[in-house]
GROMACS .gro file of C-alpha atoms in nm:
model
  431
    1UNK     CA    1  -0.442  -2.501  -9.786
    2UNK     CA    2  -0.587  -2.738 -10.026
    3UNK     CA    3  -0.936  -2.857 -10.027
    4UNK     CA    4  -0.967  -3.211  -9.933
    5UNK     CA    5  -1.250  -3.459  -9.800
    6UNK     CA    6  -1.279  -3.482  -9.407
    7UNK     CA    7  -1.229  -3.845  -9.332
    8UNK     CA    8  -1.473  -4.091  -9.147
    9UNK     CA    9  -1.435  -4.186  -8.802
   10UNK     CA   10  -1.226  -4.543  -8.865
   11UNK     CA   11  -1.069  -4.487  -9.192
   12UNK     CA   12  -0.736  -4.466  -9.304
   13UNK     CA   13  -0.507  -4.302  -9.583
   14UNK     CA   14  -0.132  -4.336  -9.666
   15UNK     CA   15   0.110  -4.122  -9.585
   16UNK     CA   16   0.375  -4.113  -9.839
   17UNK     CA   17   0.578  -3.785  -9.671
   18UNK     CA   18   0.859  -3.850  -9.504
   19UNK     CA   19   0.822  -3.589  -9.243
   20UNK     CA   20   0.486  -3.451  -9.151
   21UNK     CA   21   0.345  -3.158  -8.986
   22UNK     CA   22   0.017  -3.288  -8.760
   23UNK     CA   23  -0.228  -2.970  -8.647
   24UNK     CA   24  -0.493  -2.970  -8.410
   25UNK     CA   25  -0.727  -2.647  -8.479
   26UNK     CA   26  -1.003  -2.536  -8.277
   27UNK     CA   27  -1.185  -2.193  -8.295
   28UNK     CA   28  -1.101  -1.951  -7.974
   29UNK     CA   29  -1.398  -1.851  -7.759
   30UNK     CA   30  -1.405  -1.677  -7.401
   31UNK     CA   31  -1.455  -1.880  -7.151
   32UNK     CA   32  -1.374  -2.176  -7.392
   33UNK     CA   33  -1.120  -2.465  -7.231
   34UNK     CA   34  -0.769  -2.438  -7.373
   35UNK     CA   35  -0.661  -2.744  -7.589
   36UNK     CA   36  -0.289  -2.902  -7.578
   37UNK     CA   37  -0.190  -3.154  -7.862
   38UNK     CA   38   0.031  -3.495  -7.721
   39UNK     CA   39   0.140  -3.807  -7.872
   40UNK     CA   40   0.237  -4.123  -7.739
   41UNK     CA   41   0.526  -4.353  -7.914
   42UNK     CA   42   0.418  -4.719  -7.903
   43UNK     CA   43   0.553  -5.052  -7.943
   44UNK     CA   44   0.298  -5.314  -7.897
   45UNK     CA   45   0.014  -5.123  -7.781
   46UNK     CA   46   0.210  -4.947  -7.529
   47UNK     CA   47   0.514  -4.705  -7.466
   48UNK     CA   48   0.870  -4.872  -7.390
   49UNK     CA   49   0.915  -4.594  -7.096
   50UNK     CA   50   0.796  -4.227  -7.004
   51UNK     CA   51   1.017  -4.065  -7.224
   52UNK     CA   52   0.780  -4.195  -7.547
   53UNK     CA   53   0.501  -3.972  -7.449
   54UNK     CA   54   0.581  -3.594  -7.589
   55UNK     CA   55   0.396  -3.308  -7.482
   56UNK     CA   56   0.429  -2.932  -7.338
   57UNK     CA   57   0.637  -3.059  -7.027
   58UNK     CA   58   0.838  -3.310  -7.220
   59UNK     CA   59   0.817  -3.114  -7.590
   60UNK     CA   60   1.104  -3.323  -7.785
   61UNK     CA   61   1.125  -3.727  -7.828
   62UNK     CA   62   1.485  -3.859  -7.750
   63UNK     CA   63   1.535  -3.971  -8.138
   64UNK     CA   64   1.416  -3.660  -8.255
   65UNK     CA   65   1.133  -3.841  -8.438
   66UNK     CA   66   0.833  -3.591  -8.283
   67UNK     CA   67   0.815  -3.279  -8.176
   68UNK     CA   68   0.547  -3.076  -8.000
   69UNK     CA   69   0.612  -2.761  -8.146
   70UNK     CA   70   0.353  -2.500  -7.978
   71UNK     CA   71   0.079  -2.301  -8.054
   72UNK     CA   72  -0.017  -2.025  -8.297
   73UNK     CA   73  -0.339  -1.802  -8.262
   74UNK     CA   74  -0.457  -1.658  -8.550
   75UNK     CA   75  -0.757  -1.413  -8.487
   76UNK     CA   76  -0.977  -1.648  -8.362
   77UNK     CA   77  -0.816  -2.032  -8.502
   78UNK     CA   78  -0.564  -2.161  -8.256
   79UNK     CA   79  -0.317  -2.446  -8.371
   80UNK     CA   80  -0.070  -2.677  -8.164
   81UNK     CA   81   0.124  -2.862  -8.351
   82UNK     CA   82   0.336  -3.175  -8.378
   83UNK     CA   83   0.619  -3.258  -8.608
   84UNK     CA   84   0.682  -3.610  -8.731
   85UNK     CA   85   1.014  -3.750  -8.909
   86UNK     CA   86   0.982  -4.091  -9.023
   87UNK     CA   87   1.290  -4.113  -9.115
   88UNK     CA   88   1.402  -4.088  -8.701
   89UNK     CA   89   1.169  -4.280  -8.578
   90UNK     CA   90   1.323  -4.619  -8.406
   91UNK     CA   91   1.272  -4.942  -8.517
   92UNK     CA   92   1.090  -5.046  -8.210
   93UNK     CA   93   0.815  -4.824  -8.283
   94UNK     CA   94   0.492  -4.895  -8.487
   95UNK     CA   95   0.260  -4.653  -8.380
   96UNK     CA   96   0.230  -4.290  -8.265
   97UNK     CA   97  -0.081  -4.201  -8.095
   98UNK     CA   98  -0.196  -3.823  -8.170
   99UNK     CA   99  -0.409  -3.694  -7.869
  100UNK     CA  100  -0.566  -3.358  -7.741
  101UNK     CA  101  -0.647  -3.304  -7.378
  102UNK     CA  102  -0.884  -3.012  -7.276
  103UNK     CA  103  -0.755  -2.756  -6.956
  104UNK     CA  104  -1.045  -2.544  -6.844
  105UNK     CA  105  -1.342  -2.748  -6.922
  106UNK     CA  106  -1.437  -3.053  -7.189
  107UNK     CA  107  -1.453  -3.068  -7.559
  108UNK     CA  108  -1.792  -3.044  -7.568
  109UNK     CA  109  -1.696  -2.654  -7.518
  110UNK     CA  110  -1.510  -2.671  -7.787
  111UNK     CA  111  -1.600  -2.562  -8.154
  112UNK     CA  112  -1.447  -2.666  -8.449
  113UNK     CA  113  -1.161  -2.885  -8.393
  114UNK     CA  114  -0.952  -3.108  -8.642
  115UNK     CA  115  -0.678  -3.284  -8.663
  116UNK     CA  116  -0.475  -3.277  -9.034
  117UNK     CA  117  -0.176  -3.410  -9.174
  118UNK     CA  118   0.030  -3.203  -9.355
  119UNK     CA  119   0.340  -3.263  -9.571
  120UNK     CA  120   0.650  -3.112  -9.410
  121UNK     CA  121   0.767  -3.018  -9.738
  122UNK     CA  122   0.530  -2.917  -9.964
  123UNK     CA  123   0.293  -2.817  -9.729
  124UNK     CA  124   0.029  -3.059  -9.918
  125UNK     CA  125  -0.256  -3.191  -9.666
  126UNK     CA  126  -0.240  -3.549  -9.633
  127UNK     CA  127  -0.496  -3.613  -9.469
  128UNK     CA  128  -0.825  -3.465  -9.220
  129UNK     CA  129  -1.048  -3.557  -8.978
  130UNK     CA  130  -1.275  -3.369  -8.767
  131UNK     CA  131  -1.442  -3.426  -8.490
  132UNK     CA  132  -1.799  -3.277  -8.361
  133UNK     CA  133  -1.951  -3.507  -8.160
  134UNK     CA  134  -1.783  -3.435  -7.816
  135UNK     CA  135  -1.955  -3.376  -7.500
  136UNK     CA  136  -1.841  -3.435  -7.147
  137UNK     CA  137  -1.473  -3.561  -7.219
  138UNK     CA  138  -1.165  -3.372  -7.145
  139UNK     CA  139  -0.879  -3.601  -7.335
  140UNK     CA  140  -0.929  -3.708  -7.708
  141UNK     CA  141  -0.782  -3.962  -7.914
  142UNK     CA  142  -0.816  -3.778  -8.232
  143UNK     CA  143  -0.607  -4.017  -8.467
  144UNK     CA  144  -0.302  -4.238  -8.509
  145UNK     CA  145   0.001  -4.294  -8.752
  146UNK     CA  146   0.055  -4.640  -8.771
  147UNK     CA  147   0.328  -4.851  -8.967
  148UNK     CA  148   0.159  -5.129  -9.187
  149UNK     CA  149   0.383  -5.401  -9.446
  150UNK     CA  150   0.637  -5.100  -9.395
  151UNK     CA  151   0.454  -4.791  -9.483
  152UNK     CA  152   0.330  -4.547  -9.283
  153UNK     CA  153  -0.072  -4.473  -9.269
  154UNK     CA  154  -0.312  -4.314  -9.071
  155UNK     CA  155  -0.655  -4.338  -8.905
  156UNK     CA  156  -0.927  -4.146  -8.762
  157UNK     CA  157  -0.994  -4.273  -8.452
  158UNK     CA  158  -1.216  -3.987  -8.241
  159UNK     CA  159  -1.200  -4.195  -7.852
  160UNK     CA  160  -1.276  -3.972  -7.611
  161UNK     CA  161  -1.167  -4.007  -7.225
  162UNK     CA  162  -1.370  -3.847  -6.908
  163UNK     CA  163  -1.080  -3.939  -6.698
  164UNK     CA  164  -0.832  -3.631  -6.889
  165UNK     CA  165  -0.470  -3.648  -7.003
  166UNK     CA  166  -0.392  -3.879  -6.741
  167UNK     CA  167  -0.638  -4.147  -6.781
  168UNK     CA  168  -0.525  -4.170  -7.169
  169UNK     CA  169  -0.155  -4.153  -7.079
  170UNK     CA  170  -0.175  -4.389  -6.798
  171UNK     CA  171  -0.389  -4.618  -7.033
  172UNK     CA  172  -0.084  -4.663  -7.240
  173UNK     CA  173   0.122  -4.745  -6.923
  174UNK     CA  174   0.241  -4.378  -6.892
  175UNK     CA  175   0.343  -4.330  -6.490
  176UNK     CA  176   0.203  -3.992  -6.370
  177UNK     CA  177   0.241  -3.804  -6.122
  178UNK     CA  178   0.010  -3.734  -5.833
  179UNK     CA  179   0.002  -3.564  -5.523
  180UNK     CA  180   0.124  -3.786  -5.223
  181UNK     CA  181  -0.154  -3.873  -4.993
  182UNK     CA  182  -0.050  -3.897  -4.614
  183UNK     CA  183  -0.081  -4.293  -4.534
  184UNK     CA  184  -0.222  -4.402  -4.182
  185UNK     CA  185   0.086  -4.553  -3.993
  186UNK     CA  186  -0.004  -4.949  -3.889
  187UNK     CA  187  -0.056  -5.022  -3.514
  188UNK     CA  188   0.167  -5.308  -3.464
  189UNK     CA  189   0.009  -5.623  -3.387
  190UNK     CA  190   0.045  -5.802  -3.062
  191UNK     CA  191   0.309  -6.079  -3.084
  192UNK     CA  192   0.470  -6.281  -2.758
  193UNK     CA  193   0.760  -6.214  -2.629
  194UNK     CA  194   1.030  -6.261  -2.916
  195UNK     CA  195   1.312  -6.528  -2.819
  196UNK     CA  196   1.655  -6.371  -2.746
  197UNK     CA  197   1.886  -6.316  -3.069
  198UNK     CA  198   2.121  -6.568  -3.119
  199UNK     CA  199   2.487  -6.399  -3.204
  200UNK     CA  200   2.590  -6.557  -3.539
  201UNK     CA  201   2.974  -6.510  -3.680
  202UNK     CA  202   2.971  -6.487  -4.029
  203UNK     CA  203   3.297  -6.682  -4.219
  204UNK     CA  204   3.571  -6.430  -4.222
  205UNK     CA  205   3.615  -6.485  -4.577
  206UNK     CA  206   3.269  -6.436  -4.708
  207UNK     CA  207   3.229  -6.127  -4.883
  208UNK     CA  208   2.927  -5.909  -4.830
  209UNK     CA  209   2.757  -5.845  -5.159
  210UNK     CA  210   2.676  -5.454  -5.193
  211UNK     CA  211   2.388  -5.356  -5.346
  212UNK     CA  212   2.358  -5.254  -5.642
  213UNK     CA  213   2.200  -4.857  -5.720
  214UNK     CA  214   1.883  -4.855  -5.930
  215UNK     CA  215   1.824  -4.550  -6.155
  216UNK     CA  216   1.535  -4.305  -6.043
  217UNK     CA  217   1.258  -4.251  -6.287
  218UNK     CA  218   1.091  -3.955  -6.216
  219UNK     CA  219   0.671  -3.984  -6.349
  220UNK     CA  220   0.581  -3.767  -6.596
  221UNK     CA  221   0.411  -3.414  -6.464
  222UNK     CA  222   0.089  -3.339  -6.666
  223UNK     CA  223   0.080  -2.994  -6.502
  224UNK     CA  224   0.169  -2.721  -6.665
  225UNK     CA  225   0.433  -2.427  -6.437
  226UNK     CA  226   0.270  -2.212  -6.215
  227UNK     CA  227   0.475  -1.963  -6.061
  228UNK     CA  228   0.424  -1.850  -5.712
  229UNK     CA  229   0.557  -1.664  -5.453
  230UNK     CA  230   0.763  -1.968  -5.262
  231UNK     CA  231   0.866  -2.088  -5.616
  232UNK     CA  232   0.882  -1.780  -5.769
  233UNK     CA  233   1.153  -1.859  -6.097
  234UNK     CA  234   1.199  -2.121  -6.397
  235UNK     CA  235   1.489  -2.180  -6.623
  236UNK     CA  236   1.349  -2.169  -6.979
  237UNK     CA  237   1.696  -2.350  -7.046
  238UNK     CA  238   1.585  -2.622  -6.832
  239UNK     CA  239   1.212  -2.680  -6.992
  240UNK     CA  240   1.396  -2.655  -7.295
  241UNK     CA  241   1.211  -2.327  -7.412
  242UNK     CA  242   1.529  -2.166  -7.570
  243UNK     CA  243   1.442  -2.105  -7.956
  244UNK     CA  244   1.098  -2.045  -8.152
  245UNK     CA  245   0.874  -1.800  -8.054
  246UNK     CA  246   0.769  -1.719  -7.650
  247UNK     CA  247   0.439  -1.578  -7.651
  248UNK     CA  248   0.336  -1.391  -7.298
  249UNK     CA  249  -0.007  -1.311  -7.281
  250UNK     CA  250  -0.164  -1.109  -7.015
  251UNK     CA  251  -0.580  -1.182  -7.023
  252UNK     CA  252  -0.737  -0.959  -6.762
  253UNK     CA  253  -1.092  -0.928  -6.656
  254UNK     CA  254  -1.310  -0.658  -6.386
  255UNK     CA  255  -1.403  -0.832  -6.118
  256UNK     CA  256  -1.769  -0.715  -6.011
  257UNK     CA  257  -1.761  -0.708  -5.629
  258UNK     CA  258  -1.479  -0.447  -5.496
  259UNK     CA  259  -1.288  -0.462  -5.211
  260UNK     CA  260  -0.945  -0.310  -5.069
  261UNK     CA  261  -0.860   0.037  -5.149
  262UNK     CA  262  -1.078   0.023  -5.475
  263UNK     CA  263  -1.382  -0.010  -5.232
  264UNK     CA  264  -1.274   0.341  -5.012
  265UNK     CA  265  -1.292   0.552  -5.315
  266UNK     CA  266  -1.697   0.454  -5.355
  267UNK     CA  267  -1.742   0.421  -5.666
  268UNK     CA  268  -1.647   0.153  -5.928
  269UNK     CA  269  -1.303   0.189  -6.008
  270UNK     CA  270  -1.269   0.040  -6.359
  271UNK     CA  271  -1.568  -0.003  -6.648
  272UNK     CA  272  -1.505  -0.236  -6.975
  273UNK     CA  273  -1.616   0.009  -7.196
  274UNK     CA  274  -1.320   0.275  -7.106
  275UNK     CA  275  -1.051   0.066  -6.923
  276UNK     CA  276  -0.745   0.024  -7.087
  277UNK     CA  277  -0.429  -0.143  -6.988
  278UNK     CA  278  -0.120  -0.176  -7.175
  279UNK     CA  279   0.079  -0.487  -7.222
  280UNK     CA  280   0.509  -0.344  -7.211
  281UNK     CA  281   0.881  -0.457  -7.226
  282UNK     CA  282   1.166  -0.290  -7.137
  283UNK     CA  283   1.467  -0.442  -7.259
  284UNK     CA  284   1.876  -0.439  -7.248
  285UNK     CA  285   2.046  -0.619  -7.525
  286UNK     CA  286   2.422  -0.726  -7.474
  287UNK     CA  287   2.577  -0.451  -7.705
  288UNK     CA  288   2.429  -0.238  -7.444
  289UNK     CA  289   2.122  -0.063  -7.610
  290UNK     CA  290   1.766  -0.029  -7.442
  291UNK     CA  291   1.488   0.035  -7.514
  292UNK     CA  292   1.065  -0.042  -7.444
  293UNK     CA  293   0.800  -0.171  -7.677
  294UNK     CA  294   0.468  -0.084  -7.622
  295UNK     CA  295   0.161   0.058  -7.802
  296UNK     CA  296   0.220   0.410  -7.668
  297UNK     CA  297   0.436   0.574  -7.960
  298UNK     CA  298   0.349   0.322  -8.169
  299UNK     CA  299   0.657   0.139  -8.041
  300UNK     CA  300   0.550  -0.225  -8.146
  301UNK     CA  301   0.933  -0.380  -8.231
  302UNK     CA  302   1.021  -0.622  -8.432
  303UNK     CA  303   1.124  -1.020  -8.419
  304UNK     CA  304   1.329  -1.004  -8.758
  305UNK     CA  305   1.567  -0.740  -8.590
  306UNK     CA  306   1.655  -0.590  -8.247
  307UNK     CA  307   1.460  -0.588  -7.993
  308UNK     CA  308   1.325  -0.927  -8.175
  309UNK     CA  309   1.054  -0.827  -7.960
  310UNK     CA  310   0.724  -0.762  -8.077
  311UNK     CA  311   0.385  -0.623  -7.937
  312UNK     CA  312   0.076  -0.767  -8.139
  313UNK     CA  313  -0.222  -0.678  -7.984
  314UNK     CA  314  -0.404  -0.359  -7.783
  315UNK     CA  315  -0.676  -0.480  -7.565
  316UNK     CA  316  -0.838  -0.200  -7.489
  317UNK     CA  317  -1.166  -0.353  -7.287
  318UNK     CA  318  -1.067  -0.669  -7.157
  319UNK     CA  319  -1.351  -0.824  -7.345
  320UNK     CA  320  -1.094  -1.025  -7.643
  321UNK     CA  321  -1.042  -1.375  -7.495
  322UNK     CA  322  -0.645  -1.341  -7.665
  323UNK     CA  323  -0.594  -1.075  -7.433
  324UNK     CA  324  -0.279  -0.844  -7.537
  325UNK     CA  325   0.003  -1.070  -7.635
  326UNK     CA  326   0.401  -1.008  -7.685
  327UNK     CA  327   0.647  -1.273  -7.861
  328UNK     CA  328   0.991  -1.256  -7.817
  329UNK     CA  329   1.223  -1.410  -8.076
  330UNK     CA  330   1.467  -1.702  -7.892
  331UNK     CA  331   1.680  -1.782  -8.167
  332UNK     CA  332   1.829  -1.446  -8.104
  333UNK     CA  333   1.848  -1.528  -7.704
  334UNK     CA  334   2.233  -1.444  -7.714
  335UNK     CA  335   2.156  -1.107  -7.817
  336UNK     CA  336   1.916  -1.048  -7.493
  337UNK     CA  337   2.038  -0.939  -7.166
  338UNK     CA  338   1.708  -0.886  -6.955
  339UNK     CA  339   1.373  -0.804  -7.034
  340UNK     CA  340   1.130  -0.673  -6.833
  341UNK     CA  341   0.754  -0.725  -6.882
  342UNK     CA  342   0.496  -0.460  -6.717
  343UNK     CA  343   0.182  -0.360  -6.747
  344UNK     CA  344  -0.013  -0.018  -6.737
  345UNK     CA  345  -0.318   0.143  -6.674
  346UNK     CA  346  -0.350   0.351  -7.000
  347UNK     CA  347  -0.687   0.562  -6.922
  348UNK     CA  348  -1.043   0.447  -6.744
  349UNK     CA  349  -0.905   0.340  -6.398
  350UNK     CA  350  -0.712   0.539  -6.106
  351UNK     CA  351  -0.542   0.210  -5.997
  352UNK     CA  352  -0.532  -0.160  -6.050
  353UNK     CA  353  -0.743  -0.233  -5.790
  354UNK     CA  354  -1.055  -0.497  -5.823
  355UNK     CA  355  -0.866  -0.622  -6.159
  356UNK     CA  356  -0.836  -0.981  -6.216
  357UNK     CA  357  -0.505  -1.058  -6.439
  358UNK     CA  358  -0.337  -1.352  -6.540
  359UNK     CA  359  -0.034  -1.410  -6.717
  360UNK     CA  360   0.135  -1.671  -6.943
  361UNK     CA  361   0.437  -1.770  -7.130
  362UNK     CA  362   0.447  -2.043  -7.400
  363UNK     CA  363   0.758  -2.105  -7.533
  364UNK     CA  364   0.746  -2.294  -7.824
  365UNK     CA  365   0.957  -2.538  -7.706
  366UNK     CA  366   0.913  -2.638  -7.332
  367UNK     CA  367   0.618  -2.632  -7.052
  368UNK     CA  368   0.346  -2.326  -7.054
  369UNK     CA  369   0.438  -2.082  -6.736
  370UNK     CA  370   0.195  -1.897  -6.618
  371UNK     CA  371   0.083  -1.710  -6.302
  372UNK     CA  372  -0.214  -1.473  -6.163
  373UNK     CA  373  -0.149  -1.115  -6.001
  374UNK     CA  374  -0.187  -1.107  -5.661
  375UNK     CA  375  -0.418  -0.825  -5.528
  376UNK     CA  376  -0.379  -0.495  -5.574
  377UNK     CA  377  -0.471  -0.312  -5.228
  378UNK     CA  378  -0.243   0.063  -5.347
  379UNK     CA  379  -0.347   0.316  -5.605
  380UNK     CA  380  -0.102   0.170  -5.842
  381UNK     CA  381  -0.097   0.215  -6.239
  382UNK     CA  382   0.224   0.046  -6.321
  383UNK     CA  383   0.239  -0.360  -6.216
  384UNK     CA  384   0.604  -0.530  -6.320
  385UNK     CA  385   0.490  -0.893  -6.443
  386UNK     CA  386   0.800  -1.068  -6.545
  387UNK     CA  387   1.143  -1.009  -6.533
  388UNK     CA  388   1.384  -1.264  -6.786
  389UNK     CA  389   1.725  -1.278  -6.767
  390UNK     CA  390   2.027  -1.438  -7.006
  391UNK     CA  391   2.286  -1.519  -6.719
  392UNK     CA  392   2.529  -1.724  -6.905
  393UNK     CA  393   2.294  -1.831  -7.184
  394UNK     CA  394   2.057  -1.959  -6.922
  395UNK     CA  395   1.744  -1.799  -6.955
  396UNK     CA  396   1.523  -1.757  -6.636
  397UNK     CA  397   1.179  -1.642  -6.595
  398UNK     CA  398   1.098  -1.454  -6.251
  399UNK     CA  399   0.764  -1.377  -6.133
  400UNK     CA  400   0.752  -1.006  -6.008
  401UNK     CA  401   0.422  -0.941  -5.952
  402UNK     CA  402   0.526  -0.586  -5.812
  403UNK     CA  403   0.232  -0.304  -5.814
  404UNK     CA  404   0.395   0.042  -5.794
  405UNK     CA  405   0.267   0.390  -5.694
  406UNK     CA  406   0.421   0.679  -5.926
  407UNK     CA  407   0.464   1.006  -5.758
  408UNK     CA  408   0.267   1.328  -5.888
  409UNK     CA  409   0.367   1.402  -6.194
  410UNK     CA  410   0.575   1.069  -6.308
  411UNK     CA  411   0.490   0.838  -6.556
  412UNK     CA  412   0.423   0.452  -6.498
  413UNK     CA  413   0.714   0.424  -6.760
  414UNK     CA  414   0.937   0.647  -6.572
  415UNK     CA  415   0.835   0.490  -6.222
  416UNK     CA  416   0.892   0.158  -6.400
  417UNK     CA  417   1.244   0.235  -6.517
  418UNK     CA  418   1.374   0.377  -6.166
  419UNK     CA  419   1.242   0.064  -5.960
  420UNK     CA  420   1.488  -0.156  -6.186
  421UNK     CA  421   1.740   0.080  -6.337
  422UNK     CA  422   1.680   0.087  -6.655
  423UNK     CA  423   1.814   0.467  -6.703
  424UNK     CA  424   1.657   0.564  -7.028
  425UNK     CA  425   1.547   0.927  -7.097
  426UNK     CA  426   1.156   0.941  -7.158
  427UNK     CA  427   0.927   1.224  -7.343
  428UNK     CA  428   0.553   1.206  -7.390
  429UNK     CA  429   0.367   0.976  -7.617
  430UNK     CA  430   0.026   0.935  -7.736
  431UNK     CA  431  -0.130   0.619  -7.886
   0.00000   0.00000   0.00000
């Protein structure tokens, strides 16, 4: 990156590209709040309709002008980024407000962020500004590209908002949506007797007008897709998640109390110092070959080539706040027939028990789907998490959330592969 001066709260610069790249950056800590980059397409000072405002549910503008394009952790930097093409970007439109909105906490728990400019092309930083004076807000106005005497600019702004992602989105006439509170029916008020109905014959001729349908707008969901067990699947086809990288991430802690069958043995079940738990895929591509990445064997795959599945991380305490994390490669989707994500209990536990797991897929392209394990009350050391499927190029995520037992003598993997018939032949591995 090249070196270039971090801009002043209210200043502006040109930008002369005609498509830019615009990163927020923040520095990863555990127990930090996650950060999600939005922008808002205005006319006037506000957006024309719902569909201007692009973020993780709604990742792609109409015109193709912006894009929110996902995140990428490296060690501990995290970026989400937008893409901007002037060149698509309708005549209507004289603004586009770049925003960050905090989930898990405020900003004021957040170190290091930025927002930068970059040229699409060159890769030349535009311009910079960085902000470090946050404290209890949870949405950010970090900076704007604005159209001034017909060239594009942009401005630090740093305006912070208590109120979240919706107060800033419904500021700029954004309808969200909230949960339906149950409204108090009305007592009716007493009237006199009403006077009997006169009958009144309408001219045979006159034509009744019919109404005429209104389209339904739906608001705009700010929350990101939880999968339970009464809505246990999601079309990534649908959320438009169906190229670019999908991260899953499984972040897992001990929980200190323990209960359930953990609490019968009498005696802690898991430690952080020798707990380790392995992050897995099995997967089926459509020419018919199988196969499982995972750390055991060294079996990490690749994204370039089949599985265009890869395994890039080994938590092997639960103390990393990135967790273990797998990407899959979607713009080879048509060469996946199912994948199955599981997890193991490598070596310091006899079962899952008194484990606290969550799991999440980003797709770089669509809404964040994630979900929490429920609780583990068998000595299992084999959990299916996810299972996706390409059923006629429609890719759908289902929650498992399955703990199995394997019998003396058989392997999670094994166990793993006869619960969902995976029929692959297995020898030992070592990591």
């Amino acid at each position: 990156m090249e070196a270039s001066m971090t801009m002043l709260k209210g200043t502006n610069v040109p930008v002369p590209a005609q498509a830019v790249r615009v990163e927020l950056g923040w520095r990863a800590a555990p127990g930090g709040p996650d950060v999600d980059a939005s922008a808002l397409l205005l006319s006037s000072g506000k957006v024309r309709d719902d569909a201007d405002f692009v973020f993780y549910n709604q990742p792609a503008h109409a015109s193709g002008a912006v894009r929110h394009e996902g995140k990428v952790t490296d060690q501990d930097r995290v970026t989400d980024t937008l893409t901007v093409d002037f060149s698509r970007i309708e005549p209507a439109v004289d603004r586009i407000v770049v925003a960050a909105s905090a989930d898990g906490g405020n900003f004021g728990r957040v170190t290091g962020l930025y927002v930068r400019v970059v040229d699409a092309r060159s890769g030349a930083e535009t311009a910079r500004f960085e902000s470090a004076d946050a404290t209890v807000e949870t949405a950010f106005i970090l900076g704007e590209l604005y159209l001034r005497q017909g060239a594009w600019k942009f401005r630090a702004v740093g305006q912070g908002y208590s109120t979240g992602l919706e107060g800033l989105a419904t500021d700029f006439g954004i309808s969200v949506d909230e949960p339906q509170q149950a409204q108090r029916p009305r007592s009716p008020r007493p009237t006199s007797s009403p006077p009997a109905p006169r009958p009144v014959t309408p001219p045979a001729a006159q034509a009744v007008p019919q109404p005429v349908p209104q389209p339904v707008t739906q608001p705009v969901r700010l929350t990101k897709i939880t999968l339970t067990k009464e809505a246990p699947s999601v079309s990534l086809s649908k959320q438009g998640g169906t190229s670019g990288a999908l991260h899953v991430n499984l972040n897992w802690e001990v929980r200190k109390q323990f209960k359930s069958w953990g609490a019968k043995l009498g005696r802690a079940i898991a430690m952080h110092a020798d707990l380790d738990l392995d992050l897995c895929a099995l997967y089926e591509l459509t020419d018919g070959s199988k196969g499982v990445v995972q750390s055991l064997g060294n079996s990490f795959g690749s994204l370039s080539g089949p599985p265009y599945i890869h395994l890039d991380g080994d938590d092997r305490t639960g103390a990393l706040s990135t967790g273990e994390n797998l990407t899959v490669n979607l713009d080879h989707k048509d060469r996946l027939r199912r994948l199955l994500i599981f997890v193991t209990v490598y070596e310091g536990a006899r079962s899952f028990a008194d484990l606290h797991a969550t799991v999440t897929l980003r797709p770089q392209h669509g809404a964040a789907i994630d979900f929490s394990l429920d609780e583990c009350t068998v000595p299992s050391t084999v959990c299916a998490l996810a299972l996706i499927t390409n059923t006629g190029g429609d890719l759908t995520v289902q929650r498992e959330a399955r703990y199995l037992v394997p019998q003396r003598g058989v392997s999670p993997q094994r166990t793993i592969d006869a619960a969902y018939g995976w029929g692959m032949n297995w020898t030992p591995g070592r990591k």
